[in-house]
Coordinates of C-alpha atoms and ligand atoms in Angstrom, one line a residue:
M28 CA 17.6 -24.4 -2.9
P29 CA 14.0 -24.6 -3.8
H30 CA 11.5 -25.2 -1.2
L31 CA 10.5 -29.0 -1.0
I32 CA 6.6 -29.2 -1.3
T33 CA 5.5 -31.9 1.2
G34 CA 2.3 -33.4 2.9
T35 CA 2.9 -30.9 5.7
T36 CA 3.3 -27.7 3.6
K37 CA 0.8 -25.0 4.7
L38 CA -0.8 -22.7 2.3
L39 CA -1.1 -18.7 2.1
G40 CA -2.2 -16.8 -0.7
V41 CA -3.7 -13.7 -2.4
I42 CA -7.1 -13.3 -3.9
G43 CA -8.2 -10.7 -6.7
D44 CA -9.6 -10.4 -10.1
P45 CA -7.4 -10.4 -12.3
I46 CA -4.6 -11.7 -10.2
S47 CA -2.2 -13.3 -12.5
H48 CA -0.1 -10.1 -12.6
S49 CA 0.5 -10.2 -8.7
L50 CA 4.0 -9.8 -7.6
S51 CA 3.1 -11.0 -4.3
P52 CA 4.0 -14.8 -4.8
V53 CA 7.1 -14.0 -5.9
M54 CA 8.3 -11.9 -2.8
H55 CA 6.5 -13.9 -0.2
N56 CA 7.8 -17.3 -1.6
A57 CA 11.4 -16.1 -1.7
A58 CA 11.1 -14.8 1.9
L59 CA 9.3 -18.1 3.3
A60 CA 12.2 -20.1 1.5
E61 CA 14.9 -17.8 3.2
M62 CA 13.1 -18.2 6.6
G63 CA 13.2 -21.9 6.1
L64 CA 9.4 -22.0 6.7
D65 CA 7.1 -24.9 5.4
Y66 CA 4.6 -22.7 3.7
V67 CA 3.7 -22.0 0.0
Y68 CA 1.8 -18.9 -1.3
L69 CA -0.2 -18.9 -4.3
A70 CA -2.5 -16.3 -6.4
F71 CA -6.3 -17.2 -6.4
P72 CA -8.6 -15.7 -9.0
I73 CA -11.7 -15.1 -7.3
K74 CA -14.8 -13.2 -8.9
A75 CA -16.6 -10.9 -6.7
E76 CA -19.7 -13.3 -6.8
Q77 CA -17.5 -16.2 -5.7
L78 CA -16.2 -14.5 -2.7
K79 CA -18.2 -16.0 0.0
R80 CA -17.8 -19.6 -1.4
A81 CA -14.1 -19.2 -1.7
I82 CA -13.6 -17.9 1.9
A83 CA -15.7 -21.2 3.0
G84 CA -13.5 -23.2 1.0
F85 CA -10.2 -21.7 2.4
A86 CA -11.7 -22.4 5.9
A87 CA -12.3 -26.1 4.9
F88 CA -8.9 -26.7 3.5
D89 CA -7.1 -24.9 6.4
L90 CA -5.6 -21.9 4.5
Q91 CA -3.7 -20.0 6.9
G92 CA -4.0 -16.6 5.6
F93 CA -4.3 -14.4 2.6
N94 CA -3.7 -11.1 1.1
I95 CA -6.7 -9.2 -0.7
T96 CA -6.4 -7.0 -3.6
I97 CA -8.9 -5.3 -6.2
P98 CA -11.9 -5.9 -6.2
H99 CA -12.3 -7.6 -2.8
K100 CA -10.6 -5.0 -0.3
Q101 CA -14.0 -3.8 0.7
G102 CA -16.2 -6.7 0.1
I103 CA -14.1 -9.1 2.3
M104 CA -15.1 -7.2 5.3
A105 CA -18.5 -8.8 5.5
E106 CA -16.9 -12.0 5.6
L107 CA -14.6 -11.4 8.7
A108 CA -15.4 -11.9 12.3
E109 CA -13.2 -8.9 13.2
V110 CA -11.9 -6.0 11.2
S111 CA -8.9 -3.9 13.0
P112 CA -9.9 -0.3 13.8
L113 CA -6.9 0.6 11.4
A114 CA -8.6 -1.2 8.4
Q115 CA -11.9 0.3 9.5
S116 CA -10.4 3.8 9.2
V117 CA -8.7 3.1 5.9
G118 CA -11.9 1.4 4.7
A119 CA -10.1 -1.6 3.2
V120 CA -8.7 -5.0 4.3
N121 CA -5.6 -6.3 2.7
T122 CA -4.4 -8.9 5.1
V123 CA -6.4 -11.7 6.6
W124 CA -5.4 -14.5 9.0
R125 CA -7.3 -17.3 10.9
D126 CA -7.8 -17.7 14.8
G127 CA -9.5 -20.7 15.5
N128 CA -12.4 -20.9 13.1
Q129 CA -12.6 -17.1 12.7
W130 CA -11.0 -14.8 10.0
H131 CA -9.5 -11.7 11.4
G132 CA -8.7 -8.7 8.9
T133 CA -6.1 -5.7 9.0
N134 CA -4.6 -3.3 6.6
T135 CA -0.8 -3.5 6.2
D136 CA -0.3 -0.8 3.4
V137 CA -0.1 1.9 6.4
A138 CA 2.7 -0.1 7.9
G139 CA 4.2 -0.4 4.6
F140 CA 3.9 3.3 3.5
I141 CA 5.2 4.5 6.9
A142 CA 8.3 2.1 7.1
P143 CA 10.8 4.2 5.1
L144 CA 9.7 7.5 6.9
K145 CA 10.0 6.0 10.3
R146 CA 13.7 5.7 9.6
L147 CA 14.0 9.5 9.1
D148 CA 14.7 12.0 12.0
R149 CA 12.0 14.5 11.2
D150 CA 9.8 16.7 13.1
W151 CA 6.5 15.3 11.9
Q152 CA 4.4 17.7 14.1
N153 CA 5.8 20.4 11.9
T154 CA 5.2 18.5 8.7
E155 CA 2.8 19.8 6.1
V156 CA 1.6 16.8 3.9
L157 CA 0.4 17.4 0.4
C158 CA -1.3 14.3 -0.8
L159 CA -2.0 14.1 -4.5
G160 CA -5.1 12.0 -5.1
A161 CA -7.8 10.9 -2.9
G162 CA -8.4 7.3 -3.8
G163 CA -7.8 4.0 -1.9
A164 CA -4.1 4.3 -1.3
A165 CA -4.7 8.0 -0.4
R166 CA -6.5 6.6 2.5
A167 CA -3.6 4.5 3.7
V168 CA -1.3 7.6 3.6
V169 CA -3.8 9.8 5.4
A170 CA -3.9 7.0 8.3
A171 CA -0.2 6.8 8.3
C172 CA 0.3 10.6 8.3
G173 CA -2.0 10.6 11.2
E174 CA 0.0 7.8 13.1
L175 CA 3.3 9.9 12.5
G176 CA 1.6 13.0 14.0
C177 CA 1.8 15.0 11.0
G178 CA 0.7 18.7 11.9
K179 CA -1.2 19.3 8.4
I180 CA -2.7 16.9 6.1
Q181 CA -3.7 18.4 2.8
V182 CA -5.5 16.1 0.3
V183 CA -6.1 17.4 -3.2
G184 CA -8.3 15.8 -5.8
R185 CA -10.2 16.6 -9.2
D186 CA -13.5 15.7 -8.1
G187 CA -15.3 17.8 -5.4
T188 CA -18.0 15.5 -4.5
K189 CA -15.3 12.6 -3.8
L190 CA -13.2 15.1 -1.9
Q191 CA -16.1 15.8 0.5
T192 CA -17.1 12.2 1.0
F193 CA -13.3 11.6 1.8
L194 CA -13.3 14.5 4.3
A195 CA -16.3 13.4 5.9
S196 CA -15.0 9.8 6.6
W197 CA -12.3 10.8 8.9
E198 CA -12.2 12.4 12.2
M199 CA -9.1 14.6 11.9
P200 CA -9.1 18.1 12.7
N201 CA -5.7 18.5 10.8
L202 CA -7.0 17.1 7.7
T203 CA -8.1 19.4 4.9
V204 CA -9.2 18.7 1.1
H205 CA -8.6 20.9 -1.6
D206 CA -9.4 21.2 -5.5
W207 CA -6.5 20.2 -7.9
G208 CA -6.0 23.9 -8.6
A209 CA -4.9 24.4 -5.0
I210 CA -1.4 22.6 -5.8
D211 CA 0.3 25.8 -6.8
S212 CA -0.7 27.5 -3.4
L213 CA 0.0 24.3 -1.2
L214 CA 3.2 23.3 -2.7
P215 CA 5.6 25.9 -1.4
T216 CA 5.3 25.0 2.2
A217 CA 4.6 21.3 1.8
T218 CA 7.4 19.4 3.4
L219 CA 6.0 15.8 2.5
I220 CA 4.4 15.5 -1.0
V221 CA 2.9 12.3 -1.8
N222 CA 1.8 11.0 -5.3
T223 CA -1.1 8.5 -4.9
T224 CA -2.4 8.8 -8.2
P225 CA -1.3 6.6 -11.0
I226 CA 0.0 9.5 -13.2
G227 CA 3.6 8.4 -14.2
M228 CA 2.9 4.9 -13.9
Y229 CA 4.4 2.3 -16.6
P230 CA 3.4 2.3 -19.5
K231 CA 2.5 6.0 -19.4
A232 CA 5.8 6.7 -17.6
E233 CA 6.7 10.0 -19.2
V234 CA 4.1 12.1 -17.2
S235 CA 4.1 13.6 -13.8
P236 CA 1.2 15.0 -11.6
L237 CA 2.9 18.3 -11.3
S238 CA 4.0 20.5 -14.2
N239 CA 7.6 21.5 -14.5
E240 CA 6.6 25.1 -13.2
Q241 CA 4.8 23.3 -10.4
A242 CA 7.9 21.3 -9.4
G243 CA 9.9 24.3 -9.3
L244 CA 7.7 25.1 -6.2
I245 CA 9.1 22.1 -4.2
Q246 CA 11.1 22.9 -1.2
G247 CA 14.7 21.6 -1.2
G248 CA 14.2 20.1 2.1
A249 CA 11.0 18.3 1.3
I250 CA 10.4 14.6 1.0
A251 CA 8.7 13.4 -2.3
Y252 CA 7.1 10.0 -2.1
D253 CA 5.7 8.3 -5.1
L254 CA 3.7 5.2 -4.4
I255 CA 4.5 4.0 -8.2
Y256 CA 7.3 1.5 -8.1
V257 CA 7.8 1.3 -12.0
P258 CA 9.4 3.3 -13.3
R259 CA 12.0 4.0 -10.8
P260 CA 12.5 6.6 -10.6
T261 CA 9.2 8.3 -12.0
V262 CA 9.3 11.6 -13.6
F263 CA 7.7 13.2 -10.3
L264 CA 10.6 11.8 -8.4
R265 CA 13.1 13.1 -10.8
Q266 CA 11.5 16.6 -10.7
A267 CA 11.7 16.6 -6.8
A268 CA 15.2 15.3 -6.7
G269 CA 16.2 18.1 -9.1
R270 CA 15.0 20.7 -6.6
G271 CA 17.1 18.9 -3.8
A272 CA 14.2 16.9 -2.1
M273 CA 14.4 13.4 -0.8
A274 CA 12.9 11.0 -3.2
I275 CA 11.1 7.7 -2.1
D276 CA 9.7 5.3 -4.4
G277 CA 6.7 2.6 -3.8
L278 CA 8.8 -0.4 -3.9
E279 CA 9.8 -0.4 -0.2
M280 CA 6.0 0.1 0.5
L281 CA 5.1 -2.8 -1.5
V282 CA 7.7 -5.1 0.2
Q283 CA 6.9 -3.8 3.7
Q284 CA 3.2 -4.4 3.5
G285 CA 4.0 -7.8 2.6
A286 CA 6.5 -8.1 5.3
A287 CA 3.9 -7.0 8.0
A288 CA 1.5 -9.6 6.6
L289 CA 4.1 -12.2 7.0
R290 CA 4.6 -11.4 10.5
I291 CA 1.1 -11.7 11.1
W292 CA 0.8 -15.2 9.6
T293 CA 4.0 -16.6 10.9
G294 CA 4.7 -14.8 14.3
V295 CA 8.2 -14.3 13.2
E296 CA 9.5 -11.0 13.5
A297 CA 12.9 -11.2 11.5
V298 CA 11.5 -11.2 7.9
P299 CA 14.1 -10.8 5.1
V300 CA 12.8 -7.6 3.6
G301 CA 16.1 -7.4 1.4
T302 CA 15.4 -10.9 -0.1
M303 CA 11.8 -9.9 -0.9
M304 CA 13.1 -6.6 -2.5
D305 CA 15.7 -8.3 -4.5
A306 CA 13.0 -11.1 -5.6
L307 CA 10.8 -8.0 -6.8
R308 CA 13.5 -6.2 -8.5
G309 CA 14.6 -9.3 -10.3
R310 CA 10.8 -10.1 -11.4
L311 CA 10.2 -6.2 -12.5
G312 CA 13.8 -6.0 -14.1
I313 CA 14.7 -2.8 -12.1
Ligands
LIG30 P1 -7.5 4.6 -7.0 O1 -8.1 4.1 -6.0 O2 -8.1 4.5 -8.5 O3 -7.0 6.0 -6.8 C1 -6.3 6.8 -7.6 C2 -6.6 8.2 -7.5 O4 -5.8 8.9 -8.4 C3 -8.1 8.9 -7.4 O5 -8.1 9.8 -6.4 C4 -8.2 9.3 -8.8 O6 -9.0 10.2 -9.0 C5 -6.7 10.0 -9.0 N1 -6.4 10.3 -10.3 C6 -6.1 9.3 -11.3 N2 -5.7 10.1 -12.5 C7 -5.9 11.2 -12.2 C8 -5.6 12.4 -13.1 N3 -5.2 12.3 -14.3 N4 -5.6 13.6 -12.4 C9 -5.7 13.7 -11.1 N5 -6.1 12.6 -10.2 C10 -6.1 11.5 -10.6 O7 -6.1 3.9 -7.0 P2 -5.2 3.5 -5.8 O8 -5.3 2.0 -5.3 O9 -5.1 4.5 -4.7 O10 -3.7 3.3 -6.4 C11 -3.1 4.6 -6.8 C12 -1.6 4.2 -7.2 O11 -0.8 3.8 -5.9 C13 -1.3 3.4 -8.2 O12 -0.3 3.7 -9.0 C14 -1.2 2.0 -7.5 O13 -0.2 1.2 -8.2 C15 -0.3 2.7 -6.2 N6 -0.1 1.9 -5.1 C16 1.1 1.6 -4.6 C17 1.2 0.8 -3.5 C18 2.6 0.2 -3.1 O14 2.5 -0.8 -2.4 N7 3.7 1.0 -3.6 C19 0.1 0.3 -2.9 C20 -1.3 0.7 -3.3 C21 -1.2 1.6 -4.5 P3 -10.6 10.0 -9.3 O15 -11.2 9.4 -8.1 O16 -11.2 11.3 -9.6 O17 -10.5 9.2 -10.7

């Protein structure tokens, strides 16, 4: 039954620019309805120059909490009373909540990324991570791999200056950065290979960050994790599965980062992850 919006309904949302493509309202409202909670979740298009005013407005009408997407994930930090140490190390906030009159922020992408890995019985200390790409999502991946206790975390990128800036922003002795050309030498021993680039994402879905020759270097027992969730599977995950590797796509990460945010806002641990996943699949037609 659709949720009845009344005079007591509380408001959650997501801010970004653009935001009309956001899948968050679909999955959050499905979860809130299933949980029987009197909230609605809306998407707010907010221009960067309007961010300050928007946050003041949210406080004025008692918005309970919100997600943040491009281009506000960094800019929002200046508007918050407190940014969690995790969000500080990732350098981005994607979830904000109210405590009295103050806004607090954290990053739930790390929890989202880690969720499917935590279910696996693996020796993380002996895991060699190969992270393809050094952008925003790669930062959540590095933080998550640090939390798992991965022995080696190796990030490859195509821009040497960005890679050095990336490396300098972490205090992690087991983190190294490498030029894109190092993939051939890193792949044969990598046991967790993560694609954090948009290569292979719909609508340019027929490409992979790895050539077929490179994919032939993937170990049979490795985990291949693609943050992309459309298409399912990506060419990269098909290549890896062809080598006998375990394939994980980005859909669960998307759902679990949302579930982690819902737990923060509502205080309810039992979030219906399956319902959120079904709502997304229905919306995406996958
Ligand atoms: P981003 O900050 O723009 O980072 C993208 C990275 O990919 C950058 O390092 C970029 O390098 C690199 N890259 C792009 N094209 C490349 C190419 N042709 N060759 C080599 N490197 C290339 O983007 P993001 O926010 O991290 O997102 C990356 C992907 O993750 C997207 O597909 C996004 O949808 C996905 N994602 C999924 C979830 C989820 O919940 N499943 C969450 C976050 C992100 P340069 O810096 O040199 O351009």
